[in-house]
Coordinates of C-alpha atoms in Angstrom, one line a residue:
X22 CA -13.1 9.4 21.1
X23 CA -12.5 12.3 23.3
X24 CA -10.1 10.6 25.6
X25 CA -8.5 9.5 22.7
X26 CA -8.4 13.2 21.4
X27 CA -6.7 14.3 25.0
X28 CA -4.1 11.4 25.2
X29 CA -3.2 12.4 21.1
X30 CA -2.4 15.6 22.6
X31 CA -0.3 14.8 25.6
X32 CA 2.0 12.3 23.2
X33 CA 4.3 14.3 21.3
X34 CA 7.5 12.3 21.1
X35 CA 10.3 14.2 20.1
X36 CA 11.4 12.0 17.5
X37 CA 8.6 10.2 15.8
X38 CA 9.0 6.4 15.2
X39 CA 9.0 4.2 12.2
X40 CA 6.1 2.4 11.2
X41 CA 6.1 -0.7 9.4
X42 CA 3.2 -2.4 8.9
X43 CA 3.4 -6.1 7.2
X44 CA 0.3 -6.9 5.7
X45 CA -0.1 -10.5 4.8
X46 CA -3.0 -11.6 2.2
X47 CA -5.5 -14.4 3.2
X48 CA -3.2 -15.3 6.3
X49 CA -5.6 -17.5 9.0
X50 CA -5.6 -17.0 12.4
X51 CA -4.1 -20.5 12.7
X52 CA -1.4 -20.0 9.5
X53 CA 1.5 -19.2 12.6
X54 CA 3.5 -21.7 14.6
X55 CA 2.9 -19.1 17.7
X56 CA -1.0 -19.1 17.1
X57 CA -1.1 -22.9 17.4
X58 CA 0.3 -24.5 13.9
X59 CA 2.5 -28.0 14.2
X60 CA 3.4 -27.6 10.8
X61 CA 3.7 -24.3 9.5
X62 CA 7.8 -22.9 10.3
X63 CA 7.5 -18.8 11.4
X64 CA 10.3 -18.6 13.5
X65 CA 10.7 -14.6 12.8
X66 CA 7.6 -14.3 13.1
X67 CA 7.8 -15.9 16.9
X68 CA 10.6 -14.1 17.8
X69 CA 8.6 -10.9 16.8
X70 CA 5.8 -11.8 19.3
X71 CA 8.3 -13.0 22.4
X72 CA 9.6 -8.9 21.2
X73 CA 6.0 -7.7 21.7
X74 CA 2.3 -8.4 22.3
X75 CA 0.3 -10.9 20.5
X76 CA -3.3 -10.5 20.1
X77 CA -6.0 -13.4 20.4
X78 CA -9.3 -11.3 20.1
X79 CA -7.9 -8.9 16.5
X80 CA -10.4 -8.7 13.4
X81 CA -10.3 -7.7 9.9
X82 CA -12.5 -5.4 8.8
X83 CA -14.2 -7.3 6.3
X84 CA -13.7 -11.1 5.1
X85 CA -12.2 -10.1 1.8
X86 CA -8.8 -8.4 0.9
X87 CA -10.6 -4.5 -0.4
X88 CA -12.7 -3.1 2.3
X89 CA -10.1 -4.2 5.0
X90 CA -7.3 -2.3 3.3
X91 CA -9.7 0.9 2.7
X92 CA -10.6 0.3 6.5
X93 CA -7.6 0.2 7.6
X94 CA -5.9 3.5 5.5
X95 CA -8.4 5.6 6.5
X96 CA -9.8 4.2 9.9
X97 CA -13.4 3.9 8.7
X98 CA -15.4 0.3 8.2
X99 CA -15.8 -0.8 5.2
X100 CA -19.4 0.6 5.3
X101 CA -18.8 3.9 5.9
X102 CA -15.5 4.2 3.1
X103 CA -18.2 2.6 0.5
X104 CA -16.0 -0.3 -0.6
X105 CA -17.4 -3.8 0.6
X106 CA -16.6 -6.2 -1.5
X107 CA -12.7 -7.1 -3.4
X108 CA -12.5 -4.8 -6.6
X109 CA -14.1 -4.8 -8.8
X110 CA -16.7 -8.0 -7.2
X111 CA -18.1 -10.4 -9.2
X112 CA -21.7 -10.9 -11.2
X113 CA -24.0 -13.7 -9.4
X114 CA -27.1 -13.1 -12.0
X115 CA -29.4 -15.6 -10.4
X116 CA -29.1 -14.9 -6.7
X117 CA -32.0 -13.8 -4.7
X118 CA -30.7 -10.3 -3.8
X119 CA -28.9 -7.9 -6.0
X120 CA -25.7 -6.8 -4.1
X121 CA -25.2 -2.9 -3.8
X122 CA -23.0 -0.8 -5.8
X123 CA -19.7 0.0 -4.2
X124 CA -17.0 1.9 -4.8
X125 CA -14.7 0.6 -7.5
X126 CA -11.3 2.4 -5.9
X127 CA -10.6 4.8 -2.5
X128 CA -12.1 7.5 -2.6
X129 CA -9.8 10.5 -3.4
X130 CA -11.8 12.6 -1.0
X131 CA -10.2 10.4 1.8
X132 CA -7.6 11.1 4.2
X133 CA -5.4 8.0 4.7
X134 CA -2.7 7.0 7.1
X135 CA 0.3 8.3 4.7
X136 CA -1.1 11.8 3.9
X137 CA -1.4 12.3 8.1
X138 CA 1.7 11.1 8.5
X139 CA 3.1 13.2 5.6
X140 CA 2.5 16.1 7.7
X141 CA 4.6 14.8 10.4
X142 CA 7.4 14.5 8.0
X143 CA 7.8 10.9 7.6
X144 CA 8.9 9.1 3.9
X145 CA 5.8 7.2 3.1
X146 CA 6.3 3.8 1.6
X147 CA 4.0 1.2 -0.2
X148 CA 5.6 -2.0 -1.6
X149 CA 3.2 -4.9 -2.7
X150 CA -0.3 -5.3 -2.8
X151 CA -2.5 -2.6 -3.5
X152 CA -6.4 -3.3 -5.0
X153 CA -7.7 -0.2 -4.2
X154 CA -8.5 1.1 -7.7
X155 CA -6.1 1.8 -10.9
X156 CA -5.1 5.0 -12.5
X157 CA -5.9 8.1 -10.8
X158 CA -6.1 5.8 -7.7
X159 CA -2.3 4.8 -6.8
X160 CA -1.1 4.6 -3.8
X161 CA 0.8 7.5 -4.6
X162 CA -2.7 9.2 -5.7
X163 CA -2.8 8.7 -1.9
X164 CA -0.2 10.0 0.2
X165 CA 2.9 7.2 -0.4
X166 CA 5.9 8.9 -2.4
X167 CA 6.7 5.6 -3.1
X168 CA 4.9 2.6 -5.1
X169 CA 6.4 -1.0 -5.9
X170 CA 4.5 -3.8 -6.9
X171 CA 1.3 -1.9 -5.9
X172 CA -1.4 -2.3 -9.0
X173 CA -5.2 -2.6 -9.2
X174 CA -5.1 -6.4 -9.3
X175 CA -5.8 -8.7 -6.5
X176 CA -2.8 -11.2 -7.1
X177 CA -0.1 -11.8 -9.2
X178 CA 0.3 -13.9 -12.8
X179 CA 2.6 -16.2 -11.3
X180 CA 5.0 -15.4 -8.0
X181 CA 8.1 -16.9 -10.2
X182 CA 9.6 -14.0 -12.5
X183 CA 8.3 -12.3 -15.0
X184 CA 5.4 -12.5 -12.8
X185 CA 3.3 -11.0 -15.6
X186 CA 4.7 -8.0 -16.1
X187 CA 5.7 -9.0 -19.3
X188 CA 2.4 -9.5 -20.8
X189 CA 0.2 -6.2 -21.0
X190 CA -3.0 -8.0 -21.6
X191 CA -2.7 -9.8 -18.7
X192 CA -4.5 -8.7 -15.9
X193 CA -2.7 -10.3 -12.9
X194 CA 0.8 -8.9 -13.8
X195 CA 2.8 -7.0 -11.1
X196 CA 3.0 -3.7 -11.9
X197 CA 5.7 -0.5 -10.9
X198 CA 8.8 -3.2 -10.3
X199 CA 11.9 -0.6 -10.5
X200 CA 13.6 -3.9 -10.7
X201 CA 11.9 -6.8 -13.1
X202 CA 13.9 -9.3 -11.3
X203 CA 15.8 -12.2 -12.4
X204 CA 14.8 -15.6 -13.3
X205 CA 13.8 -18.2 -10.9
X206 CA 13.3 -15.0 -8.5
X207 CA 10.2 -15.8 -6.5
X208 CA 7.8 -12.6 -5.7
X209 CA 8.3 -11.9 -2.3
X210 CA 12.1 -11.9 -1.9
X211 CA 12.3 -9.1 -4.8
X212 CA 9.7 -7.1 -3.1
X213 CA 11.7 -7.8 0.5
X214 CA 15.1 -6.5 -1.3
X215 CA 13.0 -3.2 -2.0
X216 CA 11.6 -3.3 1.5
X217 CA 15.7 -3.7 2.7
X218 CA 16.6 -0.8 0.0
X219 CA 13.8 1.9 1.4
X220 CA 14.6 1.0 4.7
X221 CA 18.6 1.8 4.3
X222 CA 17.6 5.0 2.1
X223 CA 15.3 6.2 5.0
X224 CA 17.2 5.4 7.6
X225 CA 17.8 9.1 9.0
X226 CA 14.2 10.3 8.6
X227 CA 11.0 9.1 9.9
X228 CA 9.5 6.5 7.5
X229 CA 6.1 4.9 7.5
X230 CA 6.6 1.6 5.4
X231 CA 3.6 -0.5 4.4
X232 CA 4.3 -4.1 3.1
X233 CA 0.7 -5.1 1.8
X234 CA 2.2 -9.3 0.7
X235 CA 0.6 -10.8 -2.5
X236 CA 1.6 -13.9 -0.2
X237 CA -0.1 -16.3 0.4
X238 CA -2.9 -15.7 -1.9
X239 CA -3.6 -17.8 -4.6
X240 CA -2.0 -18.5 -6.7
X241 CA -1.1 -21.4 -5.0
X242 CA 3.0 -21.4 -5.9
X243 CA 6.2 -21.5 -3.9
X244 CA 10.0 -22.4 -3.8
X245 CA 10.4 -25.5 -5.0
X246 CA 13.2 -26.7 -2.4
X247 CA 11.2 -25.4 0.5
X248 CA 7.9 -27.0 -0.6
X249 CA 9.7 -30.2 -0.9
X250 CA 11.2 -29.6 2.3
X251 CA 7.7 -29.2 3.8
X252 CA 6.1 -32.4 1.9
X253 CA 8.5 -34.7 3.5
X254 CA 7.5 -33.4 7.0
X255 CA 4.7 -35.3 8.8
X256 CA 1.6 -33.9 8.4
X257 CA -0.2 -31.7 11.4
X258 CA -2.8 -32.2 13.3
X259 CA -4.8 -29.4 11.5
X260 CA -2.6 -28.4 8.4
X261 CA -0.6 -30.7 5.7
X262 CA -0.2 -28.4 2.6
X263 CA 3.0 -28.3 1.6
X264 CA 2.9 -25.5 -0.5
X265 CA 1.0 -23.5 1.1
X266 CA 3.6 -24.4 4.3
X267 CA 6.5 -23.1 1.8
X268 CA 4.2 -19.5 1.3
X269 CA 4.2 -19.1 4.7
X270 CA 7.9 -19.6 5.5
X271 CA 8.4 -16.6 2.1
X272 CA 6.7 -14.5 4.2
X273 CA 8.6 -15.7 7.7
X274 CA 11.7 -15.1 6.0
X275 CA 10.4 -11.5 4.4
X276 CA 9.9 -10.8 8.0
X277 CA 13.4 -11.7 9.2
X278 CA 15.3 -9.9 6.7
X279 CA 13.1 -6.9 8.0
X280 CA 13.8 -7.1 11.6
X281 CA 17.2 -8.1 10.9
X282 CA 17.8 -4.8 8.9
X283 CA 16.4 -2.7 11.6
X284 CA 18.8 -4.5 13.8
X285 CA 21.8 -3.8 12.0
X286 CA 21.0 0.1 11.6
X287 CA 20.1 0.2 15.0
X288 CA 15.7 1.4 14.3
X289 CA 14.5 -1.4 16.4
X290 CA 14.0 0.7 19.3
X291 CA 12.4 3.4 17.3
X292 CA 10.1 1.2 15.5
X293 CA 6.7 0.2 15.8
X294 CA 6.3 -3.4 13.8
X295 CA 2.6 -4.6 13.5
X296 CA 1.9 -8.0 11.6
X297 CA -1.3 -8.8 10.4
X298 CA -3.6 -9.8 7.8
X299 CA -6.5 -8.9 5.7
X300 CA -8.9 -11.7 6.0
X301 CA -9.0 -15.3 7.2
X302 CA -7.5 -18.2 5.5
X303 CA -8.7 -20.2 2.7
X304 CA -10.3 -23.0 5.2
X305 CA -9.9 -25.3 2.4
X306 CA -6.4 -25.2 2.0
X307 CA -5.4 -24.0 5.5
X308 CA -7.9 -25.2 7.8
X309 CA -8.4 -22.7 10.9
X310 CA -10.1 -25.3 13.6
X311 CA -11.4 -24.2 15.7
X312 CA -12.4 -21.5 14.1
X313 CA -15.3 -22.0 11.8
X314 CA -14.9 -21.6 7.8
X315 CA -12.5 -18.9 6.6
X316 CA -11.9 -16.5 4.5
X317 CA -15.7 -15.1 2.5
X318 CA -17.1 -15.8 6.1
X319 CA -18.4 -13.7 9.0
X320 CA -17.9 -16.7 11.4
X321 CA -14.7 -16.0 13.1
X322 CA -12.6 -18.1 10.6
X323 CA -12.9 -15.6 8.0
X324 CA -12.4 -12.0 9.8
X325 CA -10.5 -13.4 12.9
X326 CA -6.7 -12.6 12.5
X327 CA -3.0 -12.8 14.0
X328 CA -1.5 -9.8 15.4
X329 CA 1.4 -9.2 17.0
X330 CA 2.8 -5.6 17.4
X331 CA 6.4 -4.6 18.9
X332 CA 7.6 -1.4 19.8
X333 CA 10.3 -1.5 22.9
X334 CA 10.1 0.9 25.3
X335 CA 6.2 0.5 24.9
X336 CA 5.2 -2.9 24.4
X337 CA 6.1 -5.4 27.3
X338 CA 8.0 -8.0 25.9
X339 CA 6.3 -11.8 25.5
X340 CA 2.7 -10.6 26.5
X341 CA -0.4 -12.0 25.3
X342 CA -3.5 -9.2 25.0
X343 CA -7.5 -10.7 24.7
X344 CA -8.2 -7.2 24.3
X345 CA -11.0 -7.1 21.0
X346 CA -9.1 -5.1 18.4
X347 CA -10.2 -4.5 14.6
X348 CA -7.9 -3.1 11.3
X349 CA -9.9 0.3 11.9
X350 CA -7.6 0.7 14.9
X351 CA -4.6 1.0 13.0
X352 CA -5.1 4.6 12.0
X353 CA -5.6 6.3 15.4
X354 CA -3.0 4.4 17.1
X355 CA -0.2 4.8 14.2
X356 CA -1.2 8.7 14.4
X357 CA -1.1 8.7 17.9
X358 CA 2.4 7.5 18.5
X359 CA 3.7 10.0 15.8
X360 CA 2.5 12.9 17.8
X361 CA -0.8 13.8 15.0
X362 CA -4.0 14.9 15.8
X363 CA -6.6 12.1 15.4
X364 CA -9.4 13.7 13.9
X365 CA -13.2 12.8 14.5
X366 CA -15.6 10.6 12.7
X367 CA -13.0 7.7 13.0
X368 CA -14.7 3.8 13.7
X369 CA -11.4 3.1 15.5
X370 CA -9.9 3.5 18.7
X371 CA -5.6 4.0 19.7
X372 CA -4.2 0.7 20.9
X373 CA -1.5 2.6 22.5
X374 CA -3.4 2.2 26.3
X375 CA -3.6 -1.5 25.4
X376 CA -0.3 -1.7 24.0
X377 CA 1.8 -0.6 27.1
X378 CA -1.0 -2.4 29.2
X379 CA -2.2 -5.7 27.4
X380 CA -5.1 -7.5 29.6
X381 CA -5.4 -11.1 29.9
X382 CA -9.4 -10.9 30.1
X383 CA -11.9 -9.7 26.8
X384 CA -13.5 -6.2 28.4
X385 CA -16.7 -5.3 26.6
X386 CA -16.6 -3.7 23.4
X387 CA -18.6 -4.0 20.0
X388 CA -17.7 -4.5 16.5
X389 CA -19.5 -5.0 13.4
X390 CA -19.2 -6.1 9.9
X391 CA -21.3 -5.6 6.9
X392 CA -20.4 -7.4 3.9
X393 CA -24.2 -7.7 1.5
X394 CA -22.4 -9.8 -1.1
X395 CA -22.5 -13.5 -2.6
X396 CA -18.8 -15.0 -2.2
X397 CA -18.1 -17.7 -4.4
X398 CA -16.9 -19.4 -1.4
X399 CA -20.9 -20.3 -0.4
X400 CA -21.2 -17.4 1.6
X401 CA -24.7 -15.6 1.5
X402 CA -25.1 -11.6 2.3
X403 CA -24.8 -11.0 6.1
X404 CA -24.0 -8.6 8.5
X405 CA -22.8 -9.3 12.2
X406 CA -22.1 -8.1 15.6
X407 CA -19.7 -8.9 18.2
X408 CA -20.5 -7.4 21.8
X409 CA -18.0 -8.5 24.3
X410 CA -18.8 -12.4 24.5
X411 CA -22.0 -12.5 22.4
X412 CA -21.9 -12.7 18.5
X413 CA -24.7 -12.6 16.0
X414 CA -25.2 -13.2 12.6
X415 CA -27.9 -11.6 10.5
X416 CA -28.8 -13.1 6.9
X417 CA -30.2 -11.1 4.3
X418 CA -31.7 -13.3 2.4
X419 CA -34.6 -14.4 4.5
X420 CA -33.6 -12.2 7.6
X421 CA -32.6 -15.1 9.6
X422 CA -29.9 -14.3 12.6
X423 CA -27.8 -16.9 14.2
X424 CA -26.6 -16.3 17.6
X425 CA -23.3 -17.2 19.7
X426 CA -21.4 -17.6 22.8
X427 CA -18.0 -17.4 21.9
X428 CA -16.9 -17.9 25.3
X429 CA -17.8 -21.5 25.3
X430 CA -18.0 -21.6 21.6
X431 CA -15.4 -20.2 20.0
X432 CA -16.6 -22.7 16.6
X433 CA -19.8 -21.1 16.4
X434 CA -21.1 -24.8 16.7
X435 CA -24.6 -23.9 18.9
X436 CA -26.9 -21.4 17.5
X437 CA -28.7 -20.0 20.4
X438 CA -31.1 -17.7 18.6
X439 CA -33.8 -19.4 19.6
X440 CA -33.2 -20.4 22.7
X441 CA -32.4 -16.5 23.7
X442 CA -34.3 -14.5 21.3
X443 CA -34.1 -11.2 23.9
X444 CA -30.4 -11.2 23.8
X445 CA -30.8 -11.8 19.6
X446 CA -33.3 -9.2 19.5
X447 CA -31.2 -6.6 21.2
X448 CA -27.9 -7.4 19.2
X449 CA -29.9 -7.5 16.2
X450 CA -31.3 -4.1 16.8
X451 CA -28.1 -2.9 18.0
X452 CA -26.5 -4.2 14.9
X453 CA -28.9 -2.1 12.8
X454 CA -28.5 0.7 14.5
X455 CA -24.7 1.1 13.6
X456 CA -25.2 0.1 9.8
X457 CA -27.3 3.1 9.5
X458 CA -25.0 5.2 11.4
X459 CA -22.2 4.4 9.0
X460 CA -24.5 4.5 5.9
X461 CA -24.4 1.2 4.9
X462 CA -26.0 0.1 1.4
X463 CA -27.9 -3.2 1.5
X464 CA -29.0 -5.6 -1.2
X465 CA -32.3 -5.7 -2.8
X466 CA -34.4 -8.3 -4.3
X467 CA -33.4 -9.6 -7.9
X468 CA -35.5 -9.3 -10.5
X469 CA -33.7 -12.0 -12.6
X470 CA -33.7 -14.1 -9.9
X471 CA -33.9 -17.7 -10.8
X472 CA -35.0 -20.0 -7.8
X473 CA -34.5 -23.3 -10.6
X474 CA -30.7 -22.7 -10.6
X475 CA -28.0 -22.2 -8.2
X476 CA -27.1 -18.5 -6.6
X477 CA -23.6 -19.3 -8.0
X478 CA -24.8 -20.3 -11.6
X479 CA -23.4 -17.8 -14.2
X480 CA -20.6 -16.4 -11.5
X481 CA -18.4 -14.4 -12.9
X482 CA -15.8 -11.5 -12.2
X483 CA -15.9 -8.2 -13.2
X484 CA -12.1 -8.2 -14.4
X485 CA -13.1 -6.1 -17.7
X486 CA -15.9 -4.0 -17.8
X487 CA -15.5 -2.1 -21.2
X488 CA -12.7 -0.2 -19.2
X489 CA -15.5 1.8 -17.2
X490 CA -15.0 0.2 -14.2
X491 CA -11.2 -0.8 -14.2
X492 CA -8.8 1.6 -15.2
X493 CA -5.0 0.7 -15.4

């Protein structure tokens, strides 16, 4: 932290760059063409990472969509911000272990990315996906002077207009559309004409524009014409949805327009792009082999993510980094290249080094993740720990801990727990260790718990909770 301190204060740039940050929901590390996909289409997409550098070894924060996002605005873990589950979680009241309380929205005591940058004079921008709390908790509660589409819900109604919006009691609907749309309008191209819009409006100022996409999180719905399109192709090796292939190419073609409009106003050179995603894919409908399970998961399917960042000048072009990066590293490096102070008691580190010099090898560094919650998908409360080429698992349940090479195991396929219990021992303490450090809450025992029916009996989500919890 203190180098990172010292190179903060030798990088003043005399004109700060844009930021845009595209921020795709429940994207897998295999959901890209450049990542390895036969059948998804992302050309945009892999003409942004032939522009830039393309990261192999990038996490989420957490396998769910809320604590990444609150990781990632305020460069804390999910742990430490108090938000560890989506908002507002869901009610398993048969399981084993009660999951903690967390908090049900940011916490307004938080610094994020836009109120830094704020100071630095940039027009702070949030369009899309927000579901980090409801009234009193906007993003423009939190440093962005400008909200569209951004609401306490998790995904929208339908991504065909009205998308909601025109029903009050229903929860899903998009919310702070300056323009409803039009029908027949799918989701993301209205929200990508606003993108275009601030982009055009900002061009003569610093801007920091984050575009959280509802895409491609259920619901499961796409252009007609492209999904046809995509349902006549042969199947992949790995993937064959159709409609899910047509969600990906919305967002592809989101991320065209984008570079295509910093083109044609001449920004690209003084814009840092970063695309990436919240979470692993749904494995079910977008399987991410070799990558075990998906999104819900702390095997590397569900927190293992694309990212590809561009910013000439900086980034070499075409480069592939293994450096291991997580979302809490956004904060300090997007500070960092707009001449802020980083301030202390951050969980992440600036890329910036990394970025002008990717690595082809993995050098040693350790992550964690803490998520002590039942996910409908079948995953039970864990937390886990990645130290360079050694990852282990640790079960709350019955205190069980799984442990990997992912050098030679990048499927999580051969527990070797057992057969190295020093190494597991010393991760495993390790791994406790920094939980306590950032205050992390874990579950207790049930006392309604029921061992004649299943943990996921009686599931349901806390969408309305007398109006105590959720507030719109």
């Amino acid at each position: 932290m203190v180098a990172s301190l010292l190179l903060a204060a030798s990088w003043v740039p005399a004109r700060p760059p844009n930021i845009v940050l595209l921020f795709v929901d429940d994207m897998g590390w295999m959901d890209l063409a450049c990542q390895g996909s036969d059948f998804y289409e992302t050309p945009n997409i892999d003409r942004l990472a032939r522009q830039g550098v393309r990261f192999t070894n990038a996490y989420a924060a957490a396998p769910v969509c809320s604590p990444t996002r609150a990781a990632m605005l305020t460069g804390k873990t999910p742990a430490r911000v108090g938000i560890t589950d989506w908002i507002p979680g869901a009610r398993y009241p048969h399981a084993k272990l009660a999951p903690p309380e967390f908090n049900q929205e940011l916490p307004a005591g938080e610094t994020t990315i836009a109120e830094a940058l704020k100071g630095r004079g940039y027009r702070t921008i949030h369009i899309g996906k927000w579901h980090l709390g409801g009234r009193g908790a906007w993003p423009t509660d939190h440093g962005f002077d400008v909200n569209i589409g951004g609401g306490v819900n998790g995904q929208p109604a339908s991504y065909t207009y009205p998308f909601g919006w025109d029903d009050p009691k229903n929860y899903w609907r998009v919310r702070f559309l300056p323009d409803p749309g039009k029908p027949g309008q799918y989701l993301t191209d209205l929200l990508t004409d606003q993108a275009v819009s601030q982009i055009e409006e900002n061009r003569d100022r610093p801007f920091f524009l984050y575009f959280p996409y509802y895409n491609v999180h259920a619901p499961y719905q796409a252009k007609p014409h492209v999904a046809k399109r995509f349902a006549a192709k042969a199947p992949g090796r790995l993937q064959k949805n159709p409609t899910y292939a047509a969600m990906v190419s919305a967002v592809d073609d989101s991320v065209g327009r984008i570079l295509r409009t910093l083109d044609r106003l001449h920004l690209e050179n003084d814009t840092l792009v970063v695309f990436t995603s919240d979470n692993g894919g749904v494995h079910n409908v977008s399987p991410q082999n070799p990558l075990r399970l998906g999104k819900g998961f702390l095997y590397e399917g569900g927190i293992r993510e694309p990212l590809i960042v561009r910013w000439p000048g900086v980034t070499p072009e075409g480069q592939v980094a293994n450096q291991m990066v997580t979302t809490v590293d956004f904060y300090p490096t997007f500070l960092q290249a707009a001449g802020v102070p980083i301030p202390g008691r951050l969980d992440g580190t600036s890329l910036l080094g990394t970025l002008r010099h990717p690595l082809p090898n993995t050098p040693e560094r350790t992550l964690t993740w803490h998520y002590p919650h039942y996910h409908t998908a079948g995953r039970l409360p864990v937390s886990a720990i990645r130290q360079g080429r050694w990852k282990l698992l640790w079960f709350h349940e019955d205190q069980r801990v799984e442990l990997y090479d992912l050098a030679t195991d990048l499927g999580e396929t051969k527990d070797l727990a057992k057969t190295m219990p020093e190494r597991a021992e010393a991760l495993l303490k390790t791994l406790k260790t920094s939980l306590a450090q950032q205050g992390a809450k874990f579950p207790t025992p049930n006392p309604d718990y029921d061992p004649e029916k299943p943990w996921r009996d009686g599931f349901s989500p806390n969408v309305d909770d007398g109006g105590t919890r959720i507030r719109d």
